[in-house]
PDB file of C-alpha atoms and ligand atoms in Angstrom:
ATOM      1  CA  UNK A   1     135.871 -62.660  -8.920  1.00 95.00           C
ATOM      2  CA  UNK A   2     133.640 -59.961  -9.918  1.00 96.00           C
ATOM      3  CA  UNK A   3     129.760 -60.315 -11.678  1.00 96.00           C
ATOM      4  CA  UNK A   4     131.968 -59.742 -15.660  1.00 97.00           C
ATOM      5  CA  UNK A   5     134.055 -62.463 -15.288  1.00 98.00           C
ATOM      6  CA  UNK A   6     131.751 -65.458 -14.765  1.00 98.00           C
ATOM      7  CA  UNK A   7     131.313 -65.493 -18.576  1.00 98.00           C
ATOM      8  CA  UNK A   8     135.176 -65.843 -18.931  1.00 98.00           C
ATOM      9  CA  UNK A   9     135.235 -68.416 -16.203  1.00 98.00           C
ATOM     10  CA  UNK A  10     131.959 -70.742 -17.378  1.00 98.00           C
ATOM     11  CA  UNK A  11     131.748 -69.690 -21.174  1.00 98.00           C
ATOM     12  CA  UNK A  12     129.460 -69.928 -23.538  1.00 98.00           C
ATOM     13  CA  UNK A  13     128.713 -73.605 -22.463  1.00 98.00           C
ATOM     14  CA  UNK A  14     127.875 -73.254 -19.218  1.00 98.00           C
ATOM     15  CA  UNK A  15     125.106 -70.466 -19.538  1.00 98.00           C
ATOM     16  CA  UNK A  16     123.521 -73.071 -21.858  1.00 98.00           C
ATOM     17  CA  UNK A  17     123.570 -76.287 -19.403  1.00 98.00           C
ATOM     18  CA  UNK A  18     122.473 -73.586 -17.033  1.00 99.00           C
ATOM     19  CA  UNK A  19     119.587 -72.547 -18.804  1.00 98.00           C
ATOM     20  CA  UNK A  20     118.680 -75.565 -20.332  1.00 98.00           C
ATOM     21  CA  UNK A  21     118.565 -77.021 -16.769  1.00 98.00           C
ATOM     22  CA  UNK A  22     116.252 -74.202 -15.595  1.00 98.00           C
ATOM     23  CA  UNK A  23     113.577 -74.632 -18.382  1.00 98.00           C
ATOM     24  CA  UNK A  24     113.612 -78.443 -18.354  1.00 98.00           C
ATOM     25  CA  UNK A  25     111.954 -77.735 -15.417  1.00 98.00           C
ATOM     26  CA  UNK A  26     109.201 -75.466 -16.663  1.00 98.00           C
ATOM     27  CA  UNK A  27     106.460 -77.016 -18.500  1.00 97.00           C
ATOM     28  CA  UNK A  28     105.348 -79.619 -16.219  1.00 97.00           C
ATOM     29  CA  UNK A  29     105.725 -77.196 -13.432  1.00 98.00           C
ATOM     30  CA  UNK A  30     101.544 -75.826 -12.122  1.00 98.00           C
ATOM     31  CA  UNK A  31     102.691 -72.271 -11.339  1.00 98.00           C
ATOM     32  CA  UNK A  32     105.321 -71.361 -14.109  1.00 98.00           C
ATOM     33  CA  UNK A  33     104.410 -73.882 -16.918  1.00 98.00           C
ATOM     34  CA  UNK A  34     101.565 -71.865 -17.484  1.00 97.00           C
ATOM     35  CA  UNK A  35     102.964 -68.509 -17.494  1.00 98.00           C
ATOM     36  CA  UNK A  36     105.698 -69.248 -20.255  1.00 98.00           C
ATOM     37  CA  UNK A  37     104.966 -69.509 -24.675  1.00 96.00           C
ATOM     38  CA  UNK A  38     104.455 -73.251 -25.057  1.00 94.00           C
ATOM     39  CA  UNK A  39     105.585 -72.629 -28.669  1.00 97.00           C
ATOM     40  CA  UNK A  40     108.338 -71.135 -28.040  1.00 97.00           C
ATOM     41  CA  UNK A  41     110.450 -72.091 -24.768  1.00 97.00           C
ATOM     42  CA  UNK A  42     113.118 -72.403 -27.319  1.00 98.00           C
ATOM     43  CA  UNK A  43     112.826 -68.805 -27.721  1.00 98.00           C
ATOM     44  CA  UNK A  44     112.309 -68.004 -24.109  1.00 98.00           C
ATOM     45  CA  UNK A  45     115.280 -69.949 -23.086  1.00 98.00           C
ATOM     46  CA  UNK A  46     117.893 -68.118 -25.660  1.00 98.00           C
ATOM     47  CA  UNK A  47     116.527 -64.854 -24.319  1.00 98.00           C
ATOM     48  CA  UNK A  48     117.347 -65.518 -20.836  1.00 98.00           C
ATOM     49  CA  UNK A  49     120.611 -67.422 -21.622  1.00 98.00           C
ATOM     50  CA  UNK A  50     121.697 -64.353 -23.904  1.00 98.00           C
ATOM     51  CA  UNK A  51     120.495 -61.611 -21.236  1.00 98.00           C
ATOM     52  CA  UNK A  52     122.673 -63.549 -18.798  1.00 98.00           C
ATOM     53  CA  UNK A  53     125.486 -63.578 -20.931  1.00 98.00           C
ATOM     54  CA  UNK A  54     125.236 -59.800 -21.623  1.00 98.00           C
ATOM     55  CA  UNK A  55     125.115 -59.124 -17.770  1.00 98.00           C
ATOM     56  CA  UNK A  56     128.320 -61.789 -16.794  1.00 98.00           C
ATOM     57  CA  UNK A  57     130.868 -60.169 -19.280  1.00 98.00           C
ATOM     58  CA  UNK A  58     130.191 -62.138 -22.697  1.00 98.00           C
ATOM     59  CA  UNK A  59     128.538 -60.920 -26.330  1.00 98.00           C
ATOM     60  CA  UNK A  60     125.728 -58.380 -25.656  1.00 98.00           C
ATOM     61  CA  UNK A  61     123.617 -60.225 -28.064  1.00 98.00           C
ATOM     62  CA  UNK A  62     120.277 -59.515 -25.538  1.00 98.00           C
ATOM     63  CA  UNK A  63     120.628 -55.757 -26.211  1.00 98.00           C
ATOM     64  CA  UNK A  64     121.456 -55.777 -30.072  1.00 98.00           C
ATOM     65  CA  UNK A  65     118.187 -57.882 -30.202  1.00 98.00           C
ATOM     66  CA  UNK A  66     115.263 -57.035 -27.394  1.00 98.00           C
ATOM     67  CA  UNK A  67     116.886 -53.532 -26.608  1.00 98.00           C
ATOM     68  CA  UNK A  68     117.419 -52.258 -22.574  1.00 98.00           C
ATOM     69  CA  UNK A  69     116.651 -55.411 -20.874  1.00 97.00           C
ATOM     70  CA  UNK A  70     113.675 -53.224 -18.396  1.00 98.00           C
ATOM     71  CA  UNK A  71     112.588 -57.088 -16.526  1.00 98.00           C
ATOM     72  CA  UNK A  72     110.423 -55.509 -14.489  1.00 98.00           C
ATOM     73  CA  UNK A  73     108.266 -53.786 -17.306  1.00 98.00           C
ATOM     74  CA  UNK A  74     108.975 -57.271 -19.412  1.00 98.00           C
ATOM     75  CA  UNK A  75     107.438 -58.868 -16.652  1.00 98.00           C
ATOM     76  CA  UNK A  76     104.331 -56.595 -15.514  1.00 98.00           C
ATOM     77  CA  UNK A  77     102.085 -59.419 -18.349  1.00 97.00           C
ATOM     78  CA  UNK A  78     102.957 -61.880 -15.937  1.00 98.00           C
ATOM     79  CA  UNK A  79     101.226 -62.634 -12.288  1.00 98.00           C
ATOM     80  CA  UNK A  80     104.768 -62.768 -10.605  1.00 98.00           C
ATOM     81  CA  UNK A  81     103.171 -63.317  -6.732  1.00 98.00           C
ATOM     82  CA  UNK A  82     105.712 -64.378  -4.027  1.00 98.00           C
ATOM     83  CA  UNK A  83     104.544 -68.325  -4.728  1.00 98.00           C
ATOM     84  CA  UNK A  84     105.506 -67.523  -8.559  1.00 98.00           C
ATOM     85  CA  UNK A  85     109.033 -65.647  -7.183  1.00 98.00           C
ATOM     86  CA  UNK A  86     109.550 -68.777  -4.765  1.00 98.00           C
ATOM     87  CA  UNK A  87     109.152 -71.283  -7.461  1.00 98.00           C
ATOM     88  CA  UNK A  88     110.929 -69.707  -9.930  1.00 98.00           C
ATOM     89  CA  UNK A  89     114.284 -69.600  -7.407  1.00 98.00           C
ATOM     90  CA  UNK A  90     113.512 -73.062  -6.139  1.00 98.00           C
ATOM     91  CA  UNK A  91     113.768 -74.222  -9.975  1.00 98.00           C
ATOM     92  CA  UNK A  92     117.122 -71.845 -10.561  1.00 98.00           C
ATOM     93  CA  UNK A  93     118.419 -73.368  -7.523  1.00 98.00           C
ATOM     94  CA  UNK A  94     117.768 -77.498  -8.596  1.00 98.00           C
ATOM     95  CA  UNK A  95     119.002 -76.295 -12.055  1.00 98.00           C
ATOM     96  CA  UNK A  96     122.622 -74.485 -10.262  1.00 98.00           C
ATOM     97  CA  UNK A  97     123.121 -77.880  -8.302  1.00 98.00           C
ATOM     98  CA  UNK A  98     122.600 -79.903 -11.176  1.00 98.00           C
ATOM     99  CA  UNK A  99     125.268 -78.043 -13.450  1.00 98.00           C
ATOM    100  CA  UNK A 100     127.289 -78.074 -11.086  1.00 98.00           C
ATOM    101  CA  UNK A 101     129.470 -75.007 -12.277  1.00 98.00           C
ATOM    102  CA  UNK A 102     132.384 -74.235 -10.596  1.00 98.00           C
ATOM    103  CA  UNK A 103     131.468 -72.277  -6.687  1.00 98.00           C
ATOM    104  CA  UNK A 104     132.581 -68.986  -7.052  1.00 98.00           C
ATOM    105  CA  UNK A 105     129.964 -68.436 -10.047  1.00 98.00           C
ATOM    106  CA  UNK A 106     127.907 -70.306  -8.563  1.00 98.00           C
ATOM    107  CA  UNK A 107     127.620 -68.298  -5.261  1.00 98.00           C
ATOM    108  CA  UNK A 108     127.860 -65.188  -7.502  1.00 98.00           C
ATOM    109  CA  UNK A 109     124.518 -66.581  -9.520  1.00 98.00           C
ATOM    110  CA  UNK A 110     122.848 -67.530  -7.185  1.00 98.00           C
ATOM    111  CA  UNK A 111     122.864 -64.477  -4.860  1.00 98.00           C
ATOM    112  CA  UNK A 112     122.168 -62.206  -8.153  1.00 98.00           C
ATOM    113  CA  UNK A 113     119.163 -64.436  -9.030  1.00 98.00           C
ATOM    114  CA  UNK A 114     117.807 -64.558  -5.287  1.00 98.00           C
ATOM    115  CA  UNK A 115     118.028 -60.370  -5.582  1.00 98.00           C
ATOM    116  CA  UNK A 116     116.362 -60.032  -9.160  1.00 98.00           C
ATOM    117  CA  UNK A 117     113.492 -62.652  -8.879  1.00 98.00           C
ATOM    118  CA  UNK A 118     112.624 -60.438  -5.481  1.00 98.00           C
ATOM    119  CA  UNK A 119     112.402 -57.209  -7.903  1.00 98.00           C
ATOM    120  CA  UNK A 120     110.201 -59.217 -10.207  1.00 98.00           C
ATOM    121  CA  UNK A 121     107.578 -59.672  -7.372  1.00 98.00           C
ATOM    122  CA  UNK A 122     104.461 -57.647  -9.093  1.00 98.00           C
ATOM    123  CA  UNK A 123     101.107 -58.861  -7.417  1.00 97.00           C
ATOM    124  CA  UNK A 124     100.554 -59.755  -3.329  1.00 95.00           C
ATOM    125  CA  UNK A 125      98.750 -63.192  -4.516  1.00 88.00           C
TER     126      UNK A 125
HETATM  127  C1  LIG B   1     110.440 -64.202 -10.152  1.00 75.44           C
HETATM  128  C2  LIG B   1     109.903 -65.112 -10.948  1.00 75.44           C
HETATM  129  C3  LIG B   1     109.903 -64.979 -12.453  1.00 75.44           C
HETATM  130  C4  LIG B   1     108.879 -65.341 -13.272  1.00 75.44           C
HETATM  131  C5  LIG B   1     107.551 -65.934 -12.853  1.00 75.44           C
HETATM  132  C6  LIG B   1     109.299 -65.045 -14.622  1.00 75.44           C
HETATM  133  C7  LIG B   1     108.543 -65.266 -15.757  1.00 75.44           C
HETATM  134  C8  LIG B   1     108.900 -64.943 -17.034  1.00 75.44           C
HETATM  135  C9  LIG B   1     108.101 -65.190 -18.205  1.00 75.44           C
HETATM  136  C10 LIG B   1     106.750 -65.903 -18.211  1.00 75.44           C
HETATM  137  C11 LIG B   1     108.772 -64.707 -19.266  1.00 75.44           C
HETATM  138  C12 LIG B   1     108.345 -64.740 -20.740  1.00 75.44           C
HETATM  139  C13 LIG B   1     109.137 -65.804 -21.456  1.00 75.44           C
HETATM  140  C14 LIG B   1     109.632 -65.317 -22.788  1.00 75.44           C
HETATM  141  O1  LIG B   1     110.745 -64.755 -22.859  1.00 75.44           O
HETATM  142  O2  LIG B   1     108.908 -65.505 -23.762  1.00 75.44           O
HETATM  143  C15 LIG B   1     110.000 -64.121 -18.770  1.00 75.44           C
HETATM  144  C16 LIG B   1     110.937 -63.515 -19.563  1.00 75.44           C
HETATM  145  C17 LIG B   1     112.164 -63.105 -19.113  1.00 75.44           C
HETATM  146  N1  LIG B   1     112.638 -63.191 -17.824  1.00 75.44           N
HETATM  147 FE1  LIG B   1     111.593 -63.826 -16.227  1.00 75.44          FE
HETATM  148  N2  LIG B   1     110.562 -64.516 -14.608  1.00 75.44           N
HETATM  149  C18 LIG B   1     110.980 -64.466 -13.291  1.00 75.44           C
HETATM  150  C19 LIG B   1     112.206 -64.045 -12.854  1.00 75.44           C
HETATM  151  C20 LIG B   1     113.243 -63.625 -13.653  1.00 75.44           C
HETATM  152  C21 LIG B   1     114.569 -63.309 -13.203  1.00 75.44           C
HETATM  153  C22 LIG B   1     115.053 -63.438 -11.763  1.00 75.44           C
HETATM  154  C23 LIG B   1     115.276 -62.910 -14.305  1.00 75.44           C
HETATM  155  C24 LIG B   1     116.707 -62.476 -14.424  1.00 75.44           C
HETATM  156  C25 LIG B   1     117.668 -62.967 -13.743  1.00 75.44           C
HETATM  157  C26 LIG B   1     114.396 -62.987 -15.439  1.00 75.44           C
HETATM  158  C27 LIG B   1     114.750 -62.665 -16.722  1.00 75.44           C
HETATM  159  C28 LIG B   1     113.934 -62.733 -17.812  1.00 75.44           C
HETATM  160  C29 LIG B   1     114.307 -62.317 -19.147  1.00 75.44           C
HETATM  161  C30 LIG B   1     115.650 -61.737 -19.590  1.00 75.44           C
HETATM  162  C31 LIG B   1     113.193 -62.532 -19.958  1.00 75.44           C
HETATM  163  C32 LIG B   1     113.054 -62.202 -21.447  1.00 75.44           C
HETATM  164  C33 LIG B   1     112.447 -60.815 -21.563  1.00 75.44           C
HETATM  165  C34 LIG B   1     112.215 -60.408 -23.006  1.00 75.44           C
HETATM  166  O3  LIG B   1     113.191 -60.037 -23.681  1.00 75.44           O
HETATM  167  O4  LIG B   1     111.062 -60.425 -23.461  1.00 75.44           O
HETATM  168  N3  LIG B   1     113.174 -63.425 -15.006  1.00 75.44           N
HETATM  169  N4  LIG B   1     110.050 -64.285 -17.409  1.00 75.44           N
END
């Protein structure tokens, strides 16, 4: 299975539980609940979910809407430290177990989250 077919394989659907899993998590958490818009986590979670679908083979709705994705510049508001990076895989992580998707995407996910949320890294502390 290669990175364009996971949207074929989980759909639509599973990006959502996905996601929604993932940011269920945020607002109580002390490092990240902070960082994200309380007034809109709606909004933060479609733009994640639909830059995710994009980059696994479904609708490119991210890029018709917020343009080149550029994370690293989207991120640079953001004090992403290695805590922030760590906490921010450890919640991805609880939020792939408890979707429970099927293991090749999962695996596939997993590793490309691990990779990207290293990239993000932006201050020492
Ligand atoms: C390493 C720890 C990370 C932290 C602390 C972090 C934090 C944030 C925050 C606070 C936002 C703003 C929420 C919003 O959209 O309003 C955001 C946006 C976003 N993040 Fe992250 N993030 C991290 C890692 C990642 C990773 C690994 C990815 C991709 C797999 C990612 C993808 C995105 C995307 C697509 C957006 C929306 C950008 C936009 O269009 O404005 N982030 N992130």
């Amino acid at each position: 299975m290669d990175d364009t077919d996971i949207y074929a394989a989980i759909g639509e659907e599973g990006f959502a539980r996905l996601i929604a899993a993932f940011y269920k998590q945020i607002p109580a958490d002390d490092i990240l609940g902070p960082m994200y818009p309380r007034d809109d986590l709606a909004g933060a979670e479609a733009r994640l979910r639909d830059f995710l679908v994009g980059r696994f083979g479904g609708p490119m709705r991210y890029i018709e809407q917020r343009g080149h994705p550029r994370l690293r510049m989207r991120h640079a508001p953001f004090p992403v430290t290695p805590a922030a990076r760590d906490r921010w895989m450890a919640m991805m992580n609880r939020a792939l177990d408890d979707t429970a998707l099927p293991p090749e995407p999962t695996a596939l996910l997993r590793e490309f989250f691990d990779q990207v949320a290293t990239m993000m890294i932006n201050q020492e502390a």
